Tab-separated table of C-alpha atoms in Angstrom:
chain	number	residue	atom	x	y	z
A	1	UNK	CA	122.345	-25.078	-162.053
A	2	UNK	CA	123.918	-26.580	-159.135
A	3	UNK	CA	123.906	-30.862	-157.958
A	4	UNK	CA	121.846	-29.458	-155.382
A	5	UNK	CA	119.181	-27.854	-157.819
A	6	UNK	CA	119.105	-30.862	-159.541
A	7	UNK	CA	118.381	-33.417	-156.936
A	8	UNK	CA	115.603	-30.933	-155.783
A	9	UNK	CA	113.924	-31.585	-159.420
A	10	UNK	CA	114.581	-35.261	-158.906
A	11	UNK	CA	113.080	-34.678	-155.456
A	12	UNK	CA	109.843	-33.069	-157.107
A	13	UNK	CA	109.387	-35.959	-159.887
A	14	UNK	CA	109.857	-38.470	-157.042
A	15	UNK	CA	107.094	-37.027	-154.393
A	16	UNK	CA	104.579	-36.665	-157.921
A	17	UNK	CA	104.170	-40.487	-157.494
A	18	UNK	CA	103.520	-40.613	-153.589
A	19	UNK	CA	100.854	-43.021	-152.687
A	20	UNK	CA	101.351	-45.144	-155.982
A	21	UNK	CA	104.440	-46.775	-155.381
A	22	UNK	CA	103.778	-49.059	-152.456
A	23	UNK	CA	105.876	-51.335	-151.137
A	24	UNK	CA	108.156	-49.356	-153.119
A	25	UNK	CA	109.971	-45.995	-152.203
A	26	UNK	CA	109.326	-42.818	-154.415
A	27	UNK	CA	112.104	-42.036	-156.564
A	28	UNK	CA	113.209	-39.341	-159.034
A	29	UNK	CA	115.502	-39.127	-161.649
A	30	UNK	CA	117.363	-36.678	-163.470
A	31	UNK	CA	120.087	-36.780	-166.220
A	32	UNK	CA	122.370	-33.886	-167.090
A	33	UNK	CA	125.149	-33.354	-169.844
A	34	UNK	CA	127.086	-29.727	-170.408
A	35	UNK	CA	124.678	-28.194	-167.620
A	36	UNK	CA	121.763	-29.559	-169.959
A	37	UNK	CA	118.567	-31.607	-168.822
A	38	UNK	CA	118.262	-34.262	-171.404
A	39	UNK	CA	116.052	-37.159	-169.517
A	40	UNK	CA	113.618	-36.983	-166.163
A	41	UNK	CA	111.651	-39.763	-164.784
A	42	UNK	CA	110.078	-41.073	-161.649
A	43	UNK	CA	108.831	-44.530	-160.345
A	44	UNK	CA	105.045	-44.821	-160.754
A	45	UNK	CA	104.218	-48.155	-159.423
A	46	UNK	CA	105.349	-51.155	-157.872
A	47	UNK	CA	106.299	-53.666	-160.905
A	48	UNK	CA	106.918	-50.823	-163.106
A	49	UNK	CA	109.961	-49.098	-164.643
A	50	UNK	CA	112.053	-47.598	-162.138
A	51	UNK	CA	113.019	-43.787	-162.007
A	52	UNK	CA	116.311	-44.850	-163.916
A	53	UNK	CA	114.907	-46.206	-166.560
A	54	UNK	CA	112.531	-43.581	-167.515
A	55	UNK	CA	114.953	-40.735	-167.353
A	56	UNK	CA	117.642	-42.809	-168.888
A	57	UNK	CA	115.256	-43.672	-171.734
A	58	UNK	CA	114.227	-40.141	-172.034
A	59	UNK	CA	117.934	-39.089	-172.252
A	60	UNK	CA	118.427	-41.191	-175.387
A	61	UNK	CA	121.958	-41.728	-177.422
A	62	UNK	CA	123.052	-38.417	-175.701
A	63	UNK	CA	123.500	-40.150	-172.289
A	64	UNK	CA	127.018	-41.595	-172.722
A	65	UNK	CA	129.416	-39.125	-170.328
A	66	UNK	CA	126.132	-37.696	-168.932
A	67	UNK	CA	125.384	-37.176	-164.998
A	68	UNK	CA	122.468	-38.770	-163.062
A	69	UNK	CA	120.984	-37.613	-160.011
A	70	UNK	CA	118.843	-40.035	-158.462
A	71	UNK	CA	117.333	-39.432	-155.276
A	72	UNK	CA	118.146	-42.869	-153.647
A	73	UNK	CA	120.826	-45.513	-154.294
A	74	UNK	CA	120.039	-47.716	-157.790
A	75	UNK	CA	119.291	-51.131	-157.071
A	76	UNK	CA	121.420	-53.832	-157.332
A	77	UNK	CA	119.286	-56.487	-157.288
A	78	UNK	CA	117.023	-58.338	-159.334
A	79	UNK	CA	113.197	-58.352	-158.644
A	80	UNK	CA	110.352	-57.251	-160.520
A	81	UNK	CA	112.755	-55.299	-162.818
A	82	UNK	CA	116.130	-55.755	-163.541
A	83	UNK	CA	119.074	-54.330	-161.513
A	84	UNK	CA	119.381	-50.136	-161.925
A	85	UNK	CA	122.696	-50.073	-161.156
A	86	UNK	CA	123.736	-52.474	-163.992
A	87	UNK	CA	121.600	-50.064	-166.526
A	88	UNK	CA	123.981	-47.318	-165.727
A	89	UNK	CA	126.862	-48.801	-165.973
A	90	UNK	CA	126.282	-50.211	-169.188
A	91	UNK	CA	124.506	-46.687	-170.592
A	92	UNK	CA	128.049	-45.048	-170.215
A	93	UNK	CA	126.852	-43.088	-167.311
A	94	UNK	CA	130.058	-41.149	-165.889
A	95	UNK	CA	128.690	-39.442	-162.540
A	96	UNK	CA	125.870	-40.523	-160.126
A	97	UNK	CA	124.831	-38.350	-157.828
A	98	UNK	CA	122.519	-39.751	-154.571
A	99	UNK	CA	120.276	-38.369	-152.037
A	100	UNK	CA	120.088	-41.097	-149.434
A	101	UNK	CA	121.405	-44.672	-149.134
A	102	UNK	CA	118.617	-47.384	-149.826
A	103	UNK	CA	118.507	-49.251	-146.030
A	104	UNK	CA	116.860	-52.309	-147.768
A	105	UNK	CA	119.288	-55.185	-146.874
A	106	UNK	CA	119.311	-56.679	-150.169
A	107	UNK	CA	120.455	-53.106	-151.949
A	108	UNK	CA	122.343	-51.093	-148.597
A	109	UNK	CA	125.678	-49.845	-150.250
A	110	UNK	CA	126.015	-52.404	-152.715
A	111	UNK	CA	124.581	-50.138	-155.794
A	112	UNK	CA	126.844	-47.598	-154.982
A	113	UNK	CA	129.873	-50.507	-154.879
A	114	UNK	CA	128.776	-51.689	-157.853
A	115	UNK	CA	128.828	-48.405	-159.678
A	116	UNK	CA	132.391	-47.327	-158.038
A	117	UNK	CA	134.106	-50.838	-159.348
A	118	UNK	CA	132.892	-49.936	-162.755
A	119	UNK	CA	134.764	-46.558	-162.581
A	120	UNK	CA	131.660	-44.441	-162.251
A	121	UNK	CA	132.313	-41.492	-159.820
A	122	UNK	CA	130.070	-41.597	-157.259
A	123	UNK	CA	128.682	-38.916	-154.897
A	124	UNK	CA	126.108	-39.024	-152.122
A	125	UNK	CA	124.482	-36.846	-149.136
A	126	UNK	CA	123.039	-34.380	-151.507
A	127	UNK	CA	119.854	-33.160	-150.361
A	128	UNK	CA	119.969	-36.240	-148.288
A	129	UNK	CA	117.574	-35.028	-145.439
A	130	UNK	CA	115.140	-34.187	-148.167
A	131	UNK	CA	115.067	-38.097	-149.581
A	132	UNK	CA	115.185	-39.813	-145.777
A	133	UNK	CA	111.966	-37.600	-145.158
A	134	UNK	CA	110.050	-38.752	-148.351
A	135	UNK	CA	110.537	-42.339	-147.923
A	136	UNK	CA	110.499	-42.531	-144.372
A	137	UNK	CA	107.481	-45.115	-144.161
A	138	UNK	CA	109.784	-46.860	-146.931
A	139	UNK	CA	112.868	-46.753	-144.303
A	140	UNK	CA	110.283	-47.993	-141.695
A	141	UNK	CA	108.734	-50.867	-143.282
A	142	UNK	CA	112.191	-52.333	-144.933
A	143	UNK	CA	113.400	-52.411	-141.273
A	144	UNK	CA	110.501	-53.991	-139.159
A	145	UNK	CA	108.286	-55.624	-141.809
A	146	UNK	CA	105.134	-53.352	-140.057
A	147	UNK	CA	103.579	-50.179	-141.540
A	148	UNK	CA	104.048	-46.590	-140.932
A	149	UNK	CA	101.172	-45.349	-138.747
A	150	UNK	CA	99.899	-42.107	-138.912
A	151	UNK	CA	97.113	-41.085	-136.561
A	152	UNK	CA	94.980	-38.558	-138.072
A	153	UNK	CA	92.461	-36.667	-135.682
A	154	UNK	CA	89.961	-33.179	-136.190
A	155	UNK	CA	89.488	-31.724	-132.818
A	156	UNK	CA	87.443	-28.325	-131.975
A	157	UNK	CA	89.354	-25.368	-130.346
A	158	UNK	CA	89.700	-26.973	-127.038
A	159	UNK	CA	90.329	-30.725	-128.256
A	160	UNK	CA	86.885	-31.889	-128.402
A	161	UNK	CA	86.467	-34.554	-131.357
A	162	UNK	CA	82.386	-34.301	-130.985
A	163	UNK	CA	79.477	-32.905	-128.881
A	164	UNK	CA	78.118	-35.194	-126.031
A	165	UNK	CA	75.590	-36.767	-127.627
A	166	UNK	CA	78.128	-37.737	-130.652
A	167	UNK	CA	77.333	-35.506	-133.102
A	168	UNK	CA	80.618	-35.099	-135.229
A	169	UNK	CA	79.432	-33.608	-138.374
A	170	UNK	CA	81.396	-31.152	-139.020
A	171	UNK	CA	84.395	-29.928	-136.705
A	172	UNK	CA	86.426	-28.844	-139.515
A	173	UNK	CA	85.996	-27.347	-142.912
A	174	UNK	CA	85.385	-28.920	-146.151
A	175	UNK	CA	89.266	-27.914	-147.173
A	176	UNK	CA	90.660	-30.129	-144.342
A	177	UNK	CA	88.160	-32.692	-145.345
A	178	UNK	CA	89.467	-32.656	-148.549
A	179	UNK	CA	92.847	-32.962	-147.594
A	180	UNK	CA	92.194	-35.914	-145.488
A	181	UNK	CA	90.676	-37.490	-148.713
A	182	UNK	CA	94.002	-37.017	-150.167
A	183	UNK	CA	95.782	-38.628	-147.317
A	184	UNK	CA	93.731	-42.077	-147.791
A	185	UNK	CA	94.345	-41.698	-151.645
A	186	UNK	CA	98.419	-41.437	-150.130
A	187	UNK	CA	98.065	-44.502	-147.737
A	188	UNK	CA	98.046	-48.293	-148.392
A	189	UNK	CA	95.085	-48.679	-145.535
A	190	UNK	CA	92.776	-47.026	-143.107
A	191	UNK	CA	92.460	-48.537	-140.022
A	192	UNK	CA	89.434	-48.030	-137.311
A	193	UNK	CA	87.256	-49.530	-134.906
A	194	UNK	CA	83.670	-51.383	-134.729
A	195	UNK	CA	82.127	-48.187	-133.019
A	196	UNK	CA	83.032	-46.028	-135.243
A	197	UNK	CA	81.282	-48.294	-138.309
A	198	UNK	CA	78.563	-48.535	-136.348
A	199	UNK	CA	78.002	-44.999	-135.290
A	200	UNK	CA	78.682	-43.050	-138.526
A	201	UNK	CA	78.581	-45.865	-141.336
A	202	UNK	CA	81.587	-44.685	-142.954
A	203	UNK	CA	83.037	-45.354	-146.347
A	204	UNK	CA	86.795	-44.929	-145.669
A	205	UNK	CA	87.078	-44.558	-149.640
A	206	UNK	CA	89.267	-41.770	-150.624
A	207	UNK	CA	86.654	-38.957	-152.881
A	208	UNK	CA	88.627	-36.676	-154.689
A	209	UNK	CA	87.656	-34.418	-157.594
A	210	UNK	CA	90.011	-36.166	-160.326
A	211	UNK	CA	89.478	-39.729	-158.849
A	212	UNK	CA	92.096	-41.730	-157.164
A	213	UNK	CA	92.844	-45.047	-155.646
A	214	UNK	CA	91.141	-46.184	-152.206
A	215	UNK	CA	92.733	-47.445	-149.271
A	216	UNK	CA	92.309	-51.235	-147.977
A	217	UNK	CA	89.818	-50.606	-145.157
A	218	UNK	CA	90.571	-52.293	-142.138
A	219	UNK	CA	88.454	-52.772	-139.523
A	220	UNK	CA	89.136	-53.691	-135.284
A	221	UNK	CA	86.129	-56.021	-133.973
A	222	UNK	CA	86.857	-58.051	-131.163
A	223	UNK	CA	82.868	-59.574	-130.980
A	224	UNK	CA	82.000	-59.202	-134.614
A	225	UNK	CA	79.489	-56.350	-133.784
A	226	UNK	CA	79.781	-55.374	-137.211
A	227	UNK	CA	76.409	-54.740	-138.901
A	228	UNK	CA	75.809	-56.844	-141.820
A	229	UNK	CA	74.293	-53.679	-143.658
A	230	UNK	CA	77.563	-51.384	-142.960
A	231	UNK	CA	79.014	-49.944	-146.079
A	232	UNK	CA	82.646	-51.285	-145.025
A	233	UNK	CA	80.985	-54.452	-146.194
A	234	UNK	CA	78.469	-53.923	-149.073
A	235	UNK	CA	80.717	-51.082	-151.027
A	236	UNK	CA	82.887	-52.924	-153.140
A	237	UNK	CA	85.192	-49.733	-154.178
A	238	UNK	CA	87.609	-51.120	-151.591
A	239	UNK	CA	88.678	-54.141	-149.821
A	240	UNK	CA	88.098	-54.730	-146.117
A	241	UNK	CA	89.690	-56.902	-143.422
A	242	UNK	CA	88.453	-57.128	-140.201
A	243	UNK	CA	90.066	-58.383	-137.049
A	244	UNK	CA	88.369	-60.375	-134.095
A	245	UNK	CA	89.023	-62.902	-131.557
A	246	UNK	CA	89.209	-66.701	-132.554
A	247	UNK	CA	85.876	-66.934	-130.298
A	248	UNK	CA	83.947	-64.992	-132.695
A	249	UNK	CA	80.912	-65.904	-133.828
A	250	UNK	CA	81.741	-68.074	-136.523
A	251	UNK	CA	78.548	-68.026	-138.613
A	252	UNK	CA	78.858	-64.329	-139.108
A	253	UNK	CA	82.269	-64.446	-140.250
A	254	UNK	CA	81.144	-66.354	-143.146
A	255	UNK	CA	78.106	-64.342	-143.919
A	256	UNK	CA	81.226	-61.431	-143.910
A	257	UNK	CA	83.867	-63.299	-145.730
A	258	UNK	CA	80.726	-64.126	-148.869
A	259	UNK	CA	80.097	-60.635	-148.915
A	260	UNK	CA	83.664	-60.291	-149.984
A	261	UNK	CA	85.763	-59.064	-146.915
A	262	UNK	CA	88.329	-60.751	-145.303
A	263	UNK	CA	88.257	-61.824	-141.651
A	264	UNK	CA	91.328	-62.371	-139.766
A	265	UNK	CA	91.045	-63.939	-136.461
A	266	UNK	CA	93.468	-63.397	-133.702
A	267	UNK	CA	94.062	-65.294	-130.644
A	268	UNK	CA	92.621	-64.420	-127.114
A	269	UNK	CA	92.391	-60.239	-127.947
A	270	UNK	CA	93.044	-58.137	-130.976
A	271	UNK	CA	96.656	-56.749	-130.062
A	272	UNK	CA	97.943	-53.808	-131.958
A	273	UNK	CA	101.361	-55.365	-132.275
A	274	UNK	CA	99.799	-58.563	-133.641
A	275	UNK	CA	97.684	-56.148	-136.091
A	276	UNK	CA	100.918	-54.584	-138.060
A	277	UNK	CA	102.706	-57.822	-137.976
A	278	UNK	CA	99.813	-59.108	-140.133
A	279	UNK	CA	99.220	-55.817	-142.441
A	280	UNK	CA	103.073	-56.276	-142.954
A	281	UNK	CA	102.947	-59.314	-144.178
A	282	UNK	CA	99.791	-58.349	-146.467
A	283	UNK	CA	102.883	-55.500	-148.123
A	284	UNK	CA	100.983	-52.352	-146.530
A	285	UNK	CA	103.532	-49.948	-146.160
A	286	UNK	CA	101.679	-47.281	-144.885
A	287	UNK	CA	98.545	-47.592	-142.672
A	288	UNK	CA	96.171	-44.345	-141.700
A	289	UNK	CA	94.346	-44.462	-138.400
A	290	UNK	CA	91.276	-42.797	-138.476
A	291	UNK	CA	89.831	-44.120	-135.112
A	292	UNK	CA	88.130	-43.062	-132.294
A	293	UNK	CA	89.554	-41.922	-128.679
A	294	UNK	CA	89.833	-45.200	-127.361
A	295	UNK	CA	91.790	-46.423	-130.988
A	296	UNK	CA	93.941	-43.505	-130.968
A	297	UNK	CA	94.688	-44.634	-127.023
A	298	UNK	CA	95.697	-47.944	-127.918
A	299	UNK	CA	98.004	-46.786	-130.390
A	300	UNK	CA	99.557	-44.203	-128.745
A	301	UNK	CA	100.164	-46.857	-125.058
A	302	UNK	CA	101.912	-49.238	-127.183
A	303	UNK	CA	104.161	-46.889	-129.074
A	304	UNK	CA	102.792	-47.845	-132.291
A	305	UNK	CA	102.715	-44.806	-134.277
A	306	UNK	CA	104.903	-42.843	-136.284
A	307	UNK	CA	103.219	-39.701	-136.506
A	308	UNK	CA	99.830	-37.847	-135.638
A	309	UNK	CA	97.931	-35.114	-137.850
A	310	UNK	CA	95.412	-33.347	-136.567
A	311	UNK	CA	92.856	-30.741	-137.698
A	312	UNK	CA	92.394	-28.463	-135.485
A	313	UNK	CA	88.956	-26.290	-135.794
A	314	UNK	CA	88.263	-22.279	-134.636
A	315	UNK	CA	85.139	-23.816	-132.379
A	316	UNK	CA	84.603	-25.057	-128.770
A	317	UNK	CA	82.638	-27.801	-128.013
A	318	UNK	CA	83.117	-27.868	-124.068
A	319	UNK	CA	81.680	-30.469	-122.088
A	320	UNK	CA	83.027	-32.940	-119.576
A	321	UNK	CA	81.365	-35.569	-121.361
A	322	UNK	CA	82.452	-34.813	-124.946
A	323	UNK	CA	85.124	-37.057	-126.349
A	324	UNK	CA	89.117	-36.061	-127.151
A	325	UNK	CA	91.133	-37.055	-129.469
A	326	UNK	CA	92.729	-39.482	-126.846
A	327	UNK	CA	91.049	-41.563	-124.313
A	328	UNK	CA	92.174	-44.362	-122.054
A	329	UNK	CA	92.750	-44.687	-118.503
A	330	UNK	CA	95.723	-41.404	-119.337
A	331	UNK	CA	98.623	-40.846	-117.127
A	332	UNK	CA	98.726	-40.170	-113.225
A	333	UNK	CA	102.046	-37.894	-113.532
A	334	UNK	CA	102.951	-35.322	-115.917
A	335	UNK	CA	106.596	-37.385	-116.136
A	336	UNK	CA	104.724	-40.042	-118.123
A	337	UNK	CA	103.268	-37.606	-120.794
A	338	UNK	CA	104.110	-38.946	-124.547
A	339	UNK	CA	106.663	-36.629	-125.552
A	340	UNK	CA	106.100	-35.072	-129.187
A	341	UNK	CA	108.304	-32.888	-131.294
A	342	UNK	CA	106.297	-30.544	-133.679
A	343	UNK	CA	107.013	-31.405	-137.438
A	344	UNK	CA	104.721	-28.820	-139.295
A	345	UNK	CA	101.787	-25.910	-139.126
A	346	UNK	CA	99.699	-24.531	-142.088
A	347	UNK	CA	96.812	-23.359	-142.282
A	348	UNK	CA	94.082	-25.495	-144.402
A	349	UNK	CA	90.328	-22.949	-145.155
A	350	UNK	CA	89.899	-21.623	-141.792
A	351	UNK	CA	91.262	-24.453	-139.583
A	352	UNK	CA	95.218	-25.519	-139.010
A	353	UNK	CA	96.926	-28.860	-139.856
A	354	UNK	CA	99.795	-29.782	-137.133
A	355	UNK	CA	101.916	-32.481	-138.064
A	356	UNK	CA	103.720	-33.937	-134.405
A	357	UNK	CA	106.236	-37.279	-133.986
A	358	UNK	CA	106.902	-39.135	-131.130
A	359	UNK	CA	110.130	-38.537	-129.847
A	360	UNK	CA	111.370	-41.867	-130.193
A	361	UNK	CA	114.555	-41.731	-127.823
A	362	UNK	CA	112.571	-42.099	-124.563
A	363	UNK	CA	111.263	-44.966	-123.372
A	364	UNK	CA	107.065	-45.261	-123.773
A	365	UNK	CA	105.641	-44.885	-119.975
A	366	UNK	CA	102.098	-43.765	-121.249
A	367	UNK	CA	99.445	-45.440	-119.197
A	368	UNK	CA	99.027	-47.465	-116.204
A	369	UNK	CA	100.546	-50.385	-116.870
């Protein structure tokens, strides 16, 4: 086997923990001695054992004069656990062998200088675009403190995301729907608005077969229209914040906040900016918006996304009426059009998942503002 064949198995062990790691990256690990796998491991959860230590562990006496591959750079600093970088060294470790640079500024290089003063040879870029893509929201949240949005949508045929009157249930098939349980189970939060609670009652938990953790639910209510008998409120499978203006009826907060969720009040308006800043500071790396039109318009105006998935059904809806995934006053010009680049296709039952990122280069004109 090749470095590159190995970092793809570190690669695997590393995306086998995605979703569980938050605020932490995913990471792999894989030790190798005479062309010989002799210890694997992966990081499972924040607090926990790095990747490092598991495969180093694994790898046993025999890891003196061994090689590592390690899918992004060993800490150098102390946290939770103690520094990964230091564990190599002093396990006789003679090659390491990285993916991708860790951005955070408290590790950025300085694992990797570390290692090199200790007379460790030290090689990096392999597979690298493979690692930058798997801890993108990572990348993201070390460098503005605000979480990776990704606005999911299921439209019909011609973009409708319900009939006229509302009815939603169901545009797509029970295969997508299952898949977009496994995206909550992936994501720190689920974001939507009042309407949408009080038009379908959702859940927002995450149901899969073999179980799974649930999303915080979070919740955009400007008057505290929420119902006091929604199940954002009474389930207690997952906590739920809600946002609203500091004029906000302040009685019903506190019926809210006994029932167990957590109110948040913002100043004047609920501003999507101020939203992140706060889920940031709560450590939720990676926030799925499962709004209506209106939400997903309010997103996409202030350039606050990362990424959109939709669902895209074999059905038309039709109607002038009918809602799309996007609503808002839109553009006047085609010039001002949010500019996507297509990231992936595939087909999910009988519908097909598209995967699109803003193309971040060009300055957000989306709107009438």
């Amino acid at each position: 086997m090749l470095d590159h064949d190995y970092m793809k198995l570190a690669l695997t062990l590393a995306r086998s923990a995605k979703g569980q790691t938050s605020p932490n990256p995913n990471v792999g690990a894989v030790v190798v001695k005479n062309g010989e796998i002799i210890g694997m491991g992966a990081h499972l959860k924040a607090g926990g054992p790095h990747a490092e230590v598991h495969a180093i562990r694994a790898a046993g006496e025999r890891v003196k004069g061994a090689d590592i591959y390690v899918t992004l750079e060993p800490c150098s600093h102390y946290g939770k656990t103690p520094p990964c970088a230091d564990l190599i060294i002093d396990s006789g470790i003679k090659r390491v062998v990285i993916a991708s640079v860790d951005p955070n500024p408290l590790v950025a290089g300085k694992g990797i200088e570390m290692l090199k003063a200790s007379g460790i040879q030290v090689d990096v870029g392999i597979c690298e675009k493979e690692a930058l893509e798997l801890n993108e929201p990572f990348f993201h949240f070390i460098q503005t403190n605000t979480p990776y949005v990704t606005l999911k949508a299921a439209a019909s045929f011609d973009g409708k995301t319900a009939a006229k009157t509302g009815d939603s249930k169901w545009i797509t098939s029970p295969e997508s729907r299952l898949q977009v349980h496994q995206l909550r189970n992936e994501h720190d939060a689920i974001l939507t608005g009042v309407n949408t609670v009080i038009h379908d009652n959702p859940l927002l938990t995450a149901r899969l077969p073999q179980g799974g953790k649930n999303p915080i639910r979070v919740i955009l209510d400007s008057h505290l229209k929420i119902p006091m008998d929604a199940n954002v409120i009474q389930d207690k499978s997952a906590k739920t914040i809600i946002f609203t203006r500091s004029d906000a009826d302040v009685k019903k907060a506190e019926e809210i906040a006994n029932c167990g969720a957590e109110i948040i009040f913002l100043e004047e308006r609920i501003s999507i900016d101020k939203v992140l800043k706060e889920l940031g500071k709560k450590n939720i790396m990676t926030l799925l918006v499962e709004g209506g039109s209106e939400i997903h318009s309010s997103f996409i105006e202030h350039d606050a996304f990362n990424q959109m998935i939709l669902y895209l059904a074999p059905v038309i809806i039709g109607g002038k009426s009918a809602p799309s995934v996007v609503g808002g006053n839109g553009i006047d010009w085609m010039r001002q059009a949010k500019k996507l680049t297509f990231v992936s296709s595939e087909p999910i039952g009988p519908d097909i998942k598209i995967v699109a990122k803003p193309i971040k280069e060009e300055r957000n004109v989306y709107g009438n503002h």
